[in-house]
Each structure stands twice: as C-alpha cells, then as structure tokens.
Coordinates of C-alpha atoms in Angstrom, one line a residue:
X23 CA 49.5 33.0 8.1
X24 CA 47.2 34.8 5.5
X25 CA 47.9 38.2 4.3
X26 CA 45.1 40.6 4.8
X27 CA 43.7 40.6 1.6
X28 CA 43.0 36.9 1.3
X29 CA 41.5 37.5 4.8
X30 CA 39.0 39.6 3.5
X31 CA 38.2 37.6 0.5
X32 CA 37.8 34.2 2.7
X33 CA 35.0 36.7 5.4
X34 CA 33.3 38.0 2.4
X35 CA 33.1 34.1 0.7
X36 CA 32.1 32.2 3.9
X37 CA 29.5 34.7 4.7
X38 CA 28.0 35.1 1.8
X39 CA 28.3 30.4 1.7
X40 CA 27.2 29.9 5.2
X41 CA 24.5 33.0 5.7
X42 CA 20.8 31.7 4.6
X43 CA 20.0 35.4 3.8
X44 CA 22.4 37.7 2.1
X45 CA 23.3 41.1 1.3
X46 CA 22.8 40.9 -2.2
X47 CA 19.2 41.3 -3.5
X48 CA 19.1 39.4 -7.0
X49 CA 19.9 35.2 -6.2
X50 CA 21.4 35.3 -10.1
X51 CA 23.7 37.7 -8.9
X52 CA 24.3 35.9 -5.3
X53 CA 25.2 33.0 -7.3
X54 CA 27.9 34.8 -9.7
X55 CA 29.5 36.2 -6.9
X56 CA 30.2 32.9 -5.2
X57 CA 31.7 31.4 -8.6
X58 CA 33.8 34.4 -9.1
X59 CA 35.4 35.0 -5.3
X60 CA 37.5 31.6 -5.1
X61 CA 39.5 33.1 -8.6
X62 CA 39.5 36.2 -6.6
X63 CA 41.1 34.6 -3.3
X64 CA 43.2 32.7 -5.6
X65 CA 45.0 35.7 -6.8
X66 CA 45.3 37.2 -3.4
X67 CA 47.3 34.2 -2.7
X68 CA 51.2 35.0 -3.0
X69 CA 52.4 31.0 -3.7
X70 CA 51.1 28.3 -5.9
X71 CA 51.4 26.0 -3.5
X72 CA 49.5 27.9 -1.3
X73 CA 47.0 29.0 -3.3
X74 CA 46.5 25.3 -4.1
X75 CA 45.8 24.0 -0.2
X76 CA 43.8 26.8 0.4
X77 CA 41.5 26.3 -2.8
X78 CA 41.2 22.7 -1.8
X79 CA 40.3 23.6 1.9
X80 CA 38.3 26.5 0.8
X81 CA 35.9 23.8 -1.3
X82 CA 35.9 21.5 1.8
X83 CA 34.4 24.5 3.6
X84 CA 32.0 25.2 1.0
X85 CA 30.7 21.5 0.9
X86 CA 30.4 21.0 4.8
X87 CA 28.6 24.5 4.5
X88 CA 26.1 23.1 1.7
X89 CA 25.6 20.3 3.8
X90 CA 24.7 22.5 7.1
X91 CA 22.3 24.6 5.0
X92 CA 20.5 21.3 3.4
X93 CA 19.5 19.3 6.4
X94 CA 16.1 17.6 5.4
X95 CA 13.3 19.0 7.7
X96 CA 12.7 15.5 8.5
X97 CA 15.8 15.2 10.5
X98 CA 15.2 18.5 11.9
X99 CA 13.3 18.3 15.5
X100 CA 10.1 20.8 15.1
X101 CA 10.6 22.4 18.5
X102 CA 14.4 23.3 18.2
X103 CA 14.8 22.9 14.6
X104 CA 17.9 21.3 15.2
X105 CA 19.0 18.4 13.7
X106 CA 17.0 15.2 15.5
X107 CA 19.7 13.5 18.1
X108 CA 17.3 11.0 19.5
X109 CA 14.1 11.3 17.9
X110 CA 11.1 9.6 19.6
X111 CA 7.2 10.1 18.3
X112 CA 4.2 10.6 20.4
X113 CA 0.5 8.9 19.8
X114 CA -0.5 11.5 17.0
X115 CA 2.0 10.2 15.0
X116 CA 4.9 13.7 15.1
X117 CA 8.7 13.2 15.8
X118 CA 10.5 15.2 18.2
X119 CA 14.0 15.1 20.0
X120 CA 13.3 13.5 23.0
X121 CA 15.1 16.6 25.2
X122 CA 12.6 19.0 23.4
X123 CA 9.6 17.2 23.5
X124 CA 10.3 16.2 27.4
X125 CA 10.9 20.0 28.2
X126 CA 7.3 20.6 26.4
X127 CA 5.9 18.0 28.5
X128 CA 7.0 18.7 31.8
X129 CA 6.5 22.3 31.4
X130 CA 2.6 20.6 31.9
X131 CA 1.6 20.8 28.0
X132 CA -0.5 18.0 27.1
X133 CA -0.8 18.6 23.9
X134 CA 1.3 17.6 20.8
X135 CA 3.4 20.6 19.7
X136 CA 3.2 20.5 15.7
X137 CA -0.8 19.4 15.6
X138 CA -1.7 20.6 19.1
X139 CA -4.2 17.7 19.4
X140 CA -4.6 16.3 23.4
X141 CA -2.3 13.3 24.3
X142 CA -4.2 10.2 25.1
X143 CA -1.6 8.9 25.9
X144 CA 1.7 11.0 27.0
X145 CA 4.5 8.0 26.2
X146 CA 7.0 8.5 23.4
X147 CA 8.6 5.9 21.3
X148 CA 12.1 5.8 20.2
X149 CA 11.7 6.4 16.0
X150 CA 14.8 4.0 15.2
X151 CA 13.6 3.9 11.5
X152 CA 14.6 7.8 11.6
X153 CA 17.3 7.2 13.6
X154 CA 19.1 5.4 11.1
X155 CA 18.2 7.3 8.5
X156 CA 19.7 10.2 10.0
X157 CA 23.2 8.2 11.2
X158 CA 23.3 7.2 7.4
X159 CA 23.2 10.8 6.2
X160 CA 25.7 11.9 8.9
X161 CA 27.8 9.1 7.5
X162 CA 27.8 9.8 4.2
X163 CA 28.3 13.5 4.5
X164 CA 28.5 15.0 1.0
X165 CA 28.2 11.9 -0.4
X166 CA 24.7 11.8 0.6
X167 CA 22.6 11.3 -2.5
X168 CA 21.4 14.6 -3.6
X169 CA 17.9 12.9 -5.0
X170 CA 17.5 11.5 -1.7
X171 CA 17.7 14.9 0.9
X172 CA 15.9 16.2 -1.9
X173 CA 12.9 13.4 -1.9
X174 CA 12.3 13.8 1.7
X175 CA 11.7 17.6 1.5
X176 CA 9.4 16.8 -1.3
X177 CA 7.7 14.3 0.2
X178 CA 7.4 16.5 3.2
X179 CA 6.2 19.4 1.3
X180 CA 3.4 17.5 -0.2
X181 CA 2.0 16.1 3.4
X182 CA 1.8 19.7 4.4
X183 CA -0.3 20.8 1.6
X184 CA -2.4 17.6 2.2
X185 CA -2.9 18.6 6.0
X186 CA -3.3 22.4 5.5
X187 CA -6.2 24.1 5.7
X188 CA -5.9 26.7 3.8
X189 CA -4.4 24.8 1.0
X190 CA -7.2 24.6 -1.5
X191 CA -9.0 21.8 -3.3
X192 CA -7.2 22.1 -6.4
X193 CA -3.8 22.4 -4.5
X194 CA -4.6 19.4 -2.9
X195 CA -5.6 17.0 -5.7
X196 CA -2.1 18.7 -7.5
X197 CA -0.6 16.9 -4.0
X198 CA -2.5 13.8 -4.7
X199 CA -1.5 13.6 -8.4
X200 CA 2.1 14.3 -7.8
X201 CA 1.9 11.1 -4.7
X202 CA 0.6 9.0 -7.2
X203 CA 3.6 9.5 -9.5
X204 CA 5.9 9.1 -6.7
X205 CA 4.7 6.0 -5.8
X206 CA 4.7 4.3 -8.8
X207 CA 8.6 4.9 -9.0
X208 CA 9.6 2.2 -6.2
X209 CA 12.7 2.5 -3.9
X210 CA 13.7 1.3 -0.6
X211 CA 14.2 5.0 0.5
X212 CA 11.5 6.3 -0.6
X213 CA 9.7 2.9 0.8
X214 CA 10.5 4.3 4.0
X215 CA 9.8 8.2 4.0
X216 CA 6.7 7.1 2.7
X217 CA 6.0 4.9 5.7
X218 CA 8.5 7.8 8.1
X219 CA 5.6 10.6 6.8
X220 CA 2.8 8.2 8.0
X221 CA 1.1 8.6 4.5
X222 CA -0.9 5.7 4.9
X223 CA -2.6 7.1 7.7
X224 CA -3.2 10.7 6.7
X225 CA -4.9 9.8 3.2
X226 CA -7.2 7.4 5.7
X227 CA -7.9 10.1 7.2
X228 CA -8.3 12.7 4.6
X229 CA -10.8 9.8 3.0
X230 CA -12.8 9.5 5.9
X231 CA -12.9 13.2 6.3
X232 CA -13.3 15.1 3.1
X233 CA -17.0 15.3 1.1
X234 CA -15.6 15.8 -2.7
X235 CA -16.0 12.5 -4.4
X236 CA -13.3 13.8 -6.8
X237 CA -10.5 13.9 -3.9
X238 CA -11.6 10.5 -2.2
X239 CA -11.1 8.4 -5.4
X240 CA -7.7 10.3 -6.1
X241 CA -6.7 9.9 -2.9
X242 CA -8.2 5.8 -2.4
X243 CA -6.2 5.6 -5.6
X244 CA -2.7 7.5 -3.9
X245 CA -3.7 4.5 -0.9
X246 CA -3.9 1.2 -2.8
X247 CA -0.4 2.4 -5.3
X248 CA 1.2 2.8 -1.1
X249 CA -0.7 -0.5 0.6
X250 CA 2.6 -2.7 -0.6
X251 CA 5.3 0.0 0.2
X252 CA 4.1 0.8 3.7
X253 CA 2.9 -0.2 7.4
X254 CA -0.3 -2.0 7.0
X255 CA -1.4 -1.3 10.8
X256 CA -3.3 2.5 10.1
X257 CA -5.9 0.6 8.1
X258 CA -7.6 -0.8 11.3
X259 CA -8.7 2.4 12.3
X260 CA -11.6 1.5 9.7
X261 CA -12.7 -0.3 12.8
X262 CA -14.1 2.3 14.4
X263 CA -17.9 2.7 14.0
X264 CA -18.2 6.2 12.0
X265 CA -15.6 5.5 9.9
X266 CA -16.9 1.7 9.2
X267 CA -20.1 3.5 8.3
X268 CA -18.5 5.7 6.0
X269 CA -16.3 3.1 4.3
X270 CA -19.9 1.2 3.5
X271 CA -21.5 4.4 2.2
X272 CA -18.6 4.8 -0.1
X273 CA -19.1 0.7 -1.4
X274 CA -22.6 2.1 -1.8
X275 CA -22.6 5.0 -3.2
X276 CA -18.9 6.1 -4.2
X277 CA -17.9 6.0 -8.1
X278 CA -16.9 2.6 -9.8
X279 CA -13.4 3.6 -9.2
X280 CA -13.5 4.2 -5.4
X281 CA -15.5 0.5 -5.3
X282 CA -12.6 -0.8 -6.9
X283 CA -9.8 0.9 -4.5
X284 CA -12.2 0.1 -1.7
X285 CA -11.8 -3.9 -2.6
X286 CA -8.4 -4.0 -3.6
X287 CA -7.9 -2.1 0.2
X288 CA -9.9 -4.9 1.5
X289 CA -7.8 -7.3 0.0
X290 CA -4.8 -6.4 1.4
X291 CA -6.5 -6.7 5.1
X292 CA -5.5 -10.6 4.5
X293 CA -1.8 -10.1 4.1
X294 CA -0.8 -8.9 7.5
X295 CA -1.2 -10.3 10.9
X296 CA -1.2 -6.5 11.6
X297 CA -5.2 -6.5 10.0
X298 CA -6.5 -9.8 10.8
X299 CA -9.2 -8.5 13.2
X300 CA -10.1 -5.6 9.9
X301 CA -10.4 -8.7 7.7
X302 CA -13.0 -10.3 10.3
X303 CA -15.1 -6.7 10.8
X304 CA -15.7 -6.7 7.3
X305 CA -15.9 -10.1 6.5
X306 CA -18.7 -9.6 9.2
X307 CA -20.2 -6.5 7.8
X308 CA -23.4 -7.8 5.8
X309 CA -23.4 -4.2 3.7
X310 CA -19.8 -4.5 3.1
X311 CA -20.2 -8.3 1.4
X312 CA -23.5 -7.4 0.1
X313 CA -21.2 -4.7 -2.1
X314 CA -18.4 -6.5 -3.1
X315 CA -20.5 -9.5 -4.7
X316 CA -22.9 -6.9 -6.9
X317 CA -19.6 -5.8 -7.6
X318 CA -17.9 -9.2 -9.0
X319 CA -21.2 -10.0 -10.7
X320 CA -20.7 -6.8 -12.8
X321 CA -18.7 -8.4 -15.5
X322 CA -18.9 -5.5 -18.5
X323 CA -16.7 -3.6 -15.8
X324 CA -14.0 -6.0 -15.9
X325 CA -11.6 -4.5 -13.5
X326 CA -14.1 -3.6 -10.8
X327 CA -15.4 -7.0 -11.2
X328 CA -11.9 -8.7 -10.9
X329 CA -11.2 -6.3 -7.4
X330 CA -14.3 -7.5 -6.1
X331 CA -13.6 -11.4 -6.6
X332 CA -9.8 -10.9 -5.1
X333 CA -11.7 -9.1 -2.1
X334 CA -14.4 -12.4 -1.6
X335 CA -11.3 -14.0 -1.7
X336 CA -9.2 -12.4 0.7
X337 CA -12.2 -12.1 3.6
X338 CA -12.5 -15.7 2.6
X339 CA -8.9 -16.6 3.7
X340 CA -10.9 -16.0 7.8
X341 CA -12.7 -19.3 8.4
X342 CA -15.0 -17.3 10.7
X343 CA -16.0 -15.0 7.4
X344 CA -17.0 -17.6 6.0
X345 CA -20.7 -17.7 6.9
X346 CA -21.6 -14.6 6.5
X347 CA -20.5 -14.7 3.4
X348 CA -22.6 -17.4 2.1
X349 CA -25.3 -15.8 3.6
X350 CA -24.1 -12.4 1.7
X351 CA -24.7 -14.0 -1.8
X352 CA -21.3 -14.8 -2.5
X353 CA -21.9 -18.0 -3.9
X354 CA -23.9 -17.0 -6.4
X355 CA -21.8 -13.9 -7.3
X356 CA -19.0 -16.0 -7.9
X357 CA -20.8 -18.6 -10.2
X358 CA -22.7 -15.5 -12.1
X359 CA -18.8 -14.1 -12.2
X360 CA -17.9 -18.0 -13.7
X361 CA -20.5 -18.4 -16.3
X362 CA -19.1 -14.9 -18.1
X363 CA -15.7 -15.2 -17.1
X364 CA -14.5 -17.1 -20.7
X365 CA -15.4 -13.1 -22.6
X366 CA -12.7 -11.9 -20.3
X367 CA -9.1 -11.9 -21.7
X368 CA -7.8 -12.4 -18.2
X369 CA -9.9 -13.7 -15.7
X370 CA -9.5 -15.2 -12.1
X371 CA -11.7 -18.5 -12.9
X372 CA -9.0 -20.3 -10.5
X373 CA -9.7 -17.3 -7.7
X374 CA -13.1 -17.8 -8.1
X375 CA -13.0 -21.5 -7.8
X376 CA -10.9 -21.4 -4.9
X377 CA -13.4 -19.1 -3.4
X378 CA -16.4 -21.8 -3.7
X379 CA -13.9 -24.6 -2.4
X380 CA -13.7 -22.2 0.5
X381 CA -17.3 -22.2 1.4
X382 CA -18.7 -25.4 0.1
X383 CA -16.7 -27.0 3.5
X384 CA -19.6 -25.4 5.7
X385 CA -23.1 -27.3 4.7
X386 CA -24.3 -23.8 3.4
X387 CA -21.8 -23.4 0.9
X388 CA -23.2 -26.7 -0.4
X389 CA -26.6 -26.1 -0.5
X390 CA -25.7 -23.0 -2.3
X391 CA -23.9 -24.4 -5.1
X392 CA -26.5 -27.2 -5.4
X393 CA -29.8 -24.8 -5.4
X394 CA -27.9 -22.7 -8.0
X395 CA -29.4 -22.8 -11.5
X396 CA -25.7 -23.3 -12.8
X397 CA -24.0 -24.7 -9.5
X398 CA -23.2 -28.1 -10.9
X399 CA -22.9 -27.1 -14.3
X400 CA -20.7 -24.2 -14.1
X401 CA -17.9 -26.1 -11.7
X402 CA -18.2 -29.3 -14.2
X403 CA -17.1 -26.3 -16.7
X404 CA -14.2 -26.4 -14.7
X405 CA -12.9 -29.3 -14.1
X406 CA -10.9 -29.7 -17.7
X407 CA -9.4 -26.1 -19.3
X408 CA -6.5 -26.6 -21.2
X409 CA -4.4 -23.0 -20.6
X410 CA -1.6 -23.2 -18.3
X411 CA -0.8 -24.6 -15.3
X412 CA -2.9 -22.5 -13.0
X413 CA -6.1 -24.1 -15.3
X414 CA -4.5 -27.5 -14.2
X415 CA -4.9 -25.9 -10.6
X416 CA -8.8 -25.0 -11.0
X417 CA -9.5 -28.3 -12.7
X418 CA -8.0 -30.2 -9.1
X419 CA -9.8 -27.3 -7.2
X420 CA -13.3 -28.5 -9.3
X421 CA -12.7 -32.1 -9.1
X422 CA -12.4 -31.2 -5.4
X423 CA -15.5 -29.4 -5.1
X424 CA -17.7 -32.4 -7.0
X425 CA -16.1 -35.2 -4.4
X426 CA -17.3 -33.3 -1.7
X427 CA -21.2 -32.2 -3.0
X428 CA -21.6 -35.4 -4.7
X429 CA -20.8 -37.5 -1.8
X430 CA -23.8 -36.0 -0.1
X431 CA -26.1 -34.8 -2.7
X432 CA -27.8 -37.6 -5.5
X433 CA -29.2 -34.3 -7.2
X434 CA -26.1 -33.1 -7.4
X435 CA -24.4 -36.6 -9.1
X436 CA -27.3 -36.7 -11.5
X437 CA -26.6 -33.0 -12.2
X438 CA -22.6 -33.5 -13.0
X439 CA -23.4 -36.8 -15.0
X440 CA -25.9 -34.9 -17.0
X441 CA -23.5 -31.8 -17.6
X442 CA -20.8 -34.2 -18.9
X443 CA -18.9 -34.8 -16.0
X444 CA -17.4 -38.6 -16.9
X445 CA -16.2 -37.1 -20.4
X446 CA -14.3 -34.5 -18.7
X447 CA -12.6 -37.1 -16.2
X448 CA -11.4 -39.4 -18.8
X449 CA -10.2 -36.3 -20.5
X450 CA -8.7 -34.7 -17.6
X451 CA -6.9 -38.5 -16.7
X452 CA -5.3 -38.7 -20.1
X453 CA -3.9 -34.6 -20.1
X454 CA -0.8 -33.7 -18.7
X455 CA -2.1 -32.0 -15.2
X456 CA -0.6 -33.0 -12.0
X457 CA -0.7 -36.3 -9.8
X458 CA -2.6 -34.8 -7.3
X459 CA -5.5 -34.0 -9.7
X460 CA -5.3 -37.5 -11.4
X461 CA -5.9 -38.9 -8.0
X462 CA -9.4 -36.9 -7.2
X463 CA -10.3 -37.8 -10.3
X464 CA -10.2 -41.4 -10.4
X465 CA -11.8 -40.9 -6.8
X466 CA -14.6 -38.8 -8.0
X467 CA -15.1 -41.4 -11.0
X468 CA -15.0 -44.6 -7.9
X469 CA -17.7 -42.2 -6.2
X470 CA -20.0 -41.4 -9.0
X471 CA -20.0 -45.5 -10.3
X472 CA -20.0 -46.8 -6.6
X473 CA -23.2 -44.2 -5.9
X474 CA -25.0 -44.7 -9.5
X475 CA -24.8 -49.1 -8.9
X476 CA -26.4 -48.5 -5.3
X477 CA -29.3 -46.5 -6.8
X478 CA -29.4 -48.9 -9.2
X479 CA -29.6 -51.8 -7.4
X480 CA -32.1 -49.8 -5.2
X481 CA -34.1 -48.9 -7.6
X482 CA -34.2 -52.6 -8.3

C-alpha cells in the first residue's frame, strides 16, 4: 500500500517517462525533472526497505518505458505503426504486418501504401530476415545494443532523404557521404539493415535516374563499398533495355571515376549465380567491352586501368562471352595492358595472363595473339618473373599459352624462339616454381625441338 504522496510522485514520474510529449516546454528542464523525482519519491517513502524495492522497481519501469519509446521504425509496421508481428514485403520492395497490409488489400487498394506505386504483382513474402531481427531485440530487452536500435534509425533516416523529393541535392550527396562512411565500418548487423533497407537497389535506381554527374559517381562509389555486404540480385535490373543504355552512356561518357565503379560493378556480376545472365548481357554488349578495354589500355590511370582488366576478367569467367570479347579488342587491350604493366608497383600481369589463356582456347583468341605486334613476345615476357608465387602462377599460365599457339602456328614458334623463349625454359626448369609448371615446360621445349627437326628435315 502506498501513501498518497508517493502516489502522486510515481503519476507525475511515469507520465512525464512514458508520455512522448510533455508538459514542460524546455527538454533541459524535462530532463532535470526526471533525475530529481526518484530522490523525491524516495523521501516520500516511510521505510528503507521500502524505499529500496520501490526504487529498484521504479527503474525497471523506467527501462521497460525507454524501451517502448525507442522501437526502431524498422520494426514498426508503416500502416499501424505498431511494432511488426509478422512482417511480409510486397514487389516494391516495403514491409508491412501482414494483418495491415491484408486489410489495405482487400479493402480493393492495389497499390503499395508507403510508395503508392501499382502492384504487379499483389503476393507478399514473409521477411524472416526482419523477423529475427525483431525476436532478437524482443529477447534482449534492455540489453539490446544501444548502437544497434540506434544504426537502424540512422540508416533509415538516410534512405528517406535519398528517396525524398524535396530533399535537395546537397542533402542528398550529405546522405551519400555519410553511406559511404557507414559502409566502410563492416558488421554483421549493419550487413543486414543495409541489405533489410534494400540499399543496393535504391542507389541503382537513383543512378539510373538522376542527371548530376557529381551524385552518380558518389553514389556508384556508395554501390561498389555495399556489392560485398549485400544481396547481389538488384543488379540485374541493369538488364532492362533503358537502363542497359544508360549504364553504356555512363562507360562512355561518365568521369574516370564512374568508369571505374562501373567495372569493378561488372566484376562482381561473376560472383553470384544470382547475376550470371548480367554477366552474359554485358559480356554480350559490344559498347560495354569496347569501354572496358580503352579503359585497361589506359595505363597512366593505374586504378581505372586495373578495374577494367578485373572486369575482362570477370565477363571472361562466361565461356559464351568469350567471343565477343575477342571480337571487342580485348586481346590486344590486355597485351598493350602487359607491355606497361612492369612501371606499375602493383599490377595484375597474372589477371591479365589468365585472361589471354581464356580466349586463346577459341581459334580467334589465337589468331589475335599471333597477328599482334607483341603477341609472342609479350607472353614469352612472361613465362620466367621471379616475384612470388603468384609470378610462378603466370609463368605456368604463359608456358600454357605457348603449347597451345605453337602447336598450331610455325610463325608463332619462330616468334618465341627469336624472343628468347629456350633461355627462359631452362631458366624457368632450374627455379623453384611448381611441378605442374616444370612439366609444360619440358613439354613446350619437346614441342619446339620436335617441330624445328621436322622443318628441318623438310626443308631438307
């Protein structure tokens, strides 16, 4: 039983904890009032004892209170704004409880609530990625990282200023800087608000959509610093015509940055079964390959050059790219990319050769190398580098290359011969590398003697 008094004090306390708005104007004040009223109930109090289990209670109450007040809007449904019970998500992406949003549609709305763009297609999906984010907060209760509830309303508060309209530029690219930030400081929570949000596929979308070349590259940059946190699966909707032809225009015309975002976005089309059919539209897009080769043969730009090489690379990875990219230069963008690549302190010489052991399986490919200037010369270049063990991997790569254009092209033996080729085998057989690049060595040494005593004997 508590006296009147302490009555009073515990209404006046709880109100002022569990109201969001309050009586008292100034929040300075607001605050003092609430650190001063539990030494005010605790002097109403007639016993120690007392006044000890209700101070202890009377914190438990404040706690569950902060806790009611603090809900992330994530977890809150945007019909009911109630926490989400069973959230499920619609086509265009928003979350809803599924009693709200089946009210909405059965009431004959076909339209989503929050963005109030027409259903294609009126199923929802249970969100179980939410679901147990939300049974994890329950769970934990106060105990609930702070930094957490905290990181979802910022994250949340930074999409909306990204999708408003009348946010301006300015406010936006603020958005974008602070994203960029975020995203460099990895977590597995943040991992998945960032995919929860569906990031990935409004900065798409904001790309495809906005003119300032300023807020693209910030916001390709925001994209490739998110491709290895989130969902791969939005990219493909650069597979619809307009925005294919905007992507190209931007490989044409964008700034050396957005080129390089662009091809570091292309390479990660080849690391998801999610984006193989991406990885064949562009591997298939003449403009597109056209691009990223000018782009690797642009050495002085060293980074822009090395994007460019890892995106030959990646289309490469599709046997059915293959073609179209001989025909789209990269043969000789990856050779011109070769012959400078010693001025670069880091360079992807292995990348590069892996790229030309790629293509030189389709007759093409040979040709290419073999009516290149440099062909022969540059992948003899190749075959002995004494770095590290991923050198050791482009010599086996080289040697590989030279058994199989010198088995069918004389020019091509005459070529390697005269470039130094049989110095670099014995070399190369008396180093350290691997067995496997001993053995294509002494088989590429069998070839060239077996082919030159033929032609000899020929010739003869």
């Amino acid at each position: 039983m508590l006296f009147f008094p302490t009555k009073i004090a515990l209404f006046i306390l709880l109100s002022i904890t569990l109201s969001p708005l309050s009586f008292l104007s100034g929040r300075e004040e607001l605050q003092s009032l609430k650190k001063k009223l539990p030494t005010l109930l605790f002097s109403f109090l007639p016993f120690p004892c007392i006044q000890f289990g209700m101070y202890v209670n009377f914190l438990s109450s404040m706690n569950e209170a902060r806790i009611e007040i603090t809900i992330p809007h994530l977890f809150r449904c945007p019909i009911s704004l109630d926490l989400l019970e069973d959230p499920v998500t619609l086509c265009t992406g928003q979350t809803y409880d599924r009693s709200s949003i089946e009210k909405w549609l059965s009431a004959g709305n076909l339209t989503c609530p929050v963005t109030m763009q027409k259903l294609h297609d009126p199923s929802i999906v249970p969100n179980h990625t939410l679901r147990h984010l939300i049974d994890q907060w329950l769970q934990l209760g106060y105990q609930f990282h702070p930094g957490n509830s905290a990181t979802i309303d910022y994250l949340t508060s930074l999409k909306h200023a990204l999708e408003s309209r009348d946010s301006s530029l300015d406010h936006k690219l603020q958005a974008l800087h602070k994203i960029q930030v975020l995203s460099d400081e990895y977590c597995s929570f943040k991992r998945t608000c960032f995919n929860q949000l569906s990031y990935l596929t409004l900065l798409l979308q904001l790309v495809f959509e906005t003119r300032s070349m300023e807020f693209t590259e910030l916001a390709l940059s925001c994209i490739v610093k998110l491709l290895p946190l989130v969902n791969l699966d939005p990219l493909n909707m650069i597979k619809d015509e307009s925005k294919l032809s905007t992507f190209v225009s931007l490989l044409e015309k964008g700034t050396t940055k957005t080129k390089t975002s662009l091809c570091h976005l292309i390479d990660s089309t080849a690391t998801s079964t999610q984006t193989q059919e991406l990885c064949h539209v562009l591997g298939n897009s003449r403009k597109v390959i056209e691009e990223i080769v000018r782009l690797a043969r642009e050495i002085q730009e060293e980074e822009s050059s090395k994007a460019g090489i890892k995106a030959m690379s990646a289309l490469c990875s599709l046997q059915s790219n293959r073609e179209s990219l001989v025909r789209g230069g990269a043969i000789d963008g990856v050779i011109a990319y070769m012959l400078e690549s010693d001025k670069l302190q880091k360079n992807l010489a292995p990348m590069a050769m892996g790229i030309i052991e790629k293509l030189v399986v389709l007759e093409s490919g040979k040709v290419g190398v073999v009516n290149h200037p440099s062909g022969i010369q540059t992948v003899v270049k190749m075959v002995f580098r004494v770095c590290n063990n991923q050198e050791y991997c482009c010599s086996e790569v080289a040697v590989g290359v030279l058994l199989v254009i010198c088995r069918d092209y004389g020019v091509a033996r005459e070529e390697a011969i005269g470039a130094g080729i049989l110095t670099q085998l014995l070399f190369l057989l008396q180093s350290q590398c691997g067995n496997k690049t001993k053995t294509k060595a002494r088989m590429l040494l069998k070839l060239l003697r077996s082919k030159w005593n033929q032609e000899s004997n020929n010739k003869l």
